């Protein structure tokens, strides 16, 4: 069963319940609808919890706080479209990747057709703490980058003309373009690093979670989730 909790500094830790951090600002992977946290990642971690025989509690917090909460032991795991990077692997344990995404630019339909790979001097919004932010630092050092708390705020900046483009995960770009008829998107680059469930170093849960993910993949459950959340929306 899935319990929704709001992040607090001094939450008593019940050993029978795994605390799993997420940031519910990433449709279709995790977001709130009518007060309910849902999405691809939420369904996936629920299926994993059933396989390993543990109840979980979703602990919501800003994306930028998730890894710190893991490191300090405030949560047992995290699932929130967390890309497995070498730098993150040095500090945390990760499950096997469960999804590979691409990065895409969300742009206004009114804007003249432009090469989204020509980034020099462009006003680009990106969410703080994401691999998109790191990618821009490495690939567009001369772009005028605005760092936002979340992609909803970035899209608002695009709609009012404060920025020209927003760089985000491809699956999210599809959702935002569908919800905003004045916007469209263009793929930029395929990610070589997949999303993983993150754990503190040495977590006792890593092995059983990997076994659960492997079983879910073999059973076709991952494909079912992709169809439900990424194709049907």
GROMACS .gro file of N, CA and C in nm, residues 11 15 35 50 63 79 95-96 102 113-114 131 137 142-143 177 181 208-209 215 222:
model
   63
   11UNK      N    1   1.069   1.346   1.138
   11UNK     CA    2   0.970   1.239   1.119
   11UNK      C    3   1.018   1.111   1.188
   15UNK      N    4   1.065   0.127   1.108
   15UNK     CA    5   1.152   0.033   1.037
   15UNK      C    6   1.075  -0.055   0.938
   35UNK      N    7  -0.490   1.653  -0.562
   35UNK     CA    8  -0.430   1.624  -0.432
   35UNK      C    9  -0.364   1.489  -0.420
   50UNK      N   10   0.573  -0.401  -0.356
   50UNK     CA   11   0.498  -0.527  -0.347
   50UNK      C   12   0.590  -0.647  -0.365
   63UNK      N   13   1.305   1.903  -0.564
   63UNK     CA   14   1.403   1.813  -0.625
   63UNK      C   15   1.544   1.838  -0.571
   79UNK      N   16   1.293   0.827  -0.577
   79UNK     CA   17   1.257   0.805  -0.718
   79UNK      C   18   1.194   0.933  -0.768
   95UNK      N   19   1.984   0.185  -0.842
   95UNK     CA   20   1.931   0.063  -0.904
   95UNK      C   21   1.975   0.057  -1.049
   96UNK      N   22   1.951  -0.057  -1.113
   96UNK     CA   23   1.970  -0.063  -1.257
   96UNK      C   24   1.874   0.039  -1.321
  102UNK      N   25   1.527   1.135  -2.350
  102UNK     CA   26   1.604   1.232  -2.427
  102UNK      C   27   1.576   1.370  -2.371
  113UNK      N   28   1.162   2.914  -3.696
  113UNK     CA   29   1.226   2.783  -3.689
  113UNK      C   30   1.375   2.802  -3.664
  114UNK      N   31   1.424   2.742  -3.558
  114UNK     CA   32   1.564   2.761  -3.521
  114UNK      C   33   1.632   2.627  -3.494
  131UNK      N   34   2.010   1.717  -1.455
  131UNK     CA   35   2.119   1.688  -1.550
  131UNK      C   36   2.111   1.782  -1.670
  137UNK      N   37   2.571   2.370  -1.887
  137UNK     CA   38   2.700   2.423  -1.843
  137UNK      C   39   2.813   2.373  -1.932
  142UNK      N   40   2.804   2.987  -2.323
  142UNK     CA   41   2.774   3.127  -2.356
  142UNK      C   42   2.624   3.156  -2.363
  143UNK      N   43   2.541   3.054  -2.333
  143UNK     CA   44   2.396   3.078  -2.330
  143UNK      C   45   2.360   3.156  -2.204
  177UNK      N   46   0.387   2.061  -2.398
  177UNK     CA   47   0.344   2.108  -2.531
  177UNK      C   48   0.196   2.075  -2.554
  181UNK      N   49  -0.121   2.502  -2.604
  181UNK     CA   50  -0.133   2.500  -2.751
  181UNK      C   51  -0.038   2.595  -2.823
  208UNK      N   52   1.763  -0.634  -0.348
  208UNK     CA   53   1.624  -0.681  -0.364
  208UNK      C   54   1.546  -0.592  -0.460
  209UNK      N   55   1.576  -0.462  -0.461
  209UNK     CA   56   1.508  -0.370  -0.554
  209UNK      C   57   1.550  -0.402  -0.697
  215UNK      N   58   1.248  -0.859  -1.242
  215UNK     CA   59   1.125  -0.939  -1.253
  215UNK      C   60   1.014  -0.860  -1.322
  222UNK      N   61   0.703  -0.306  -1.688
  222UNK     CA   62   0.763  -0.177  -1.726
  222UNK      C   63   0.703  -0.127  -1.858
   0.00000   0.00000   0.00000
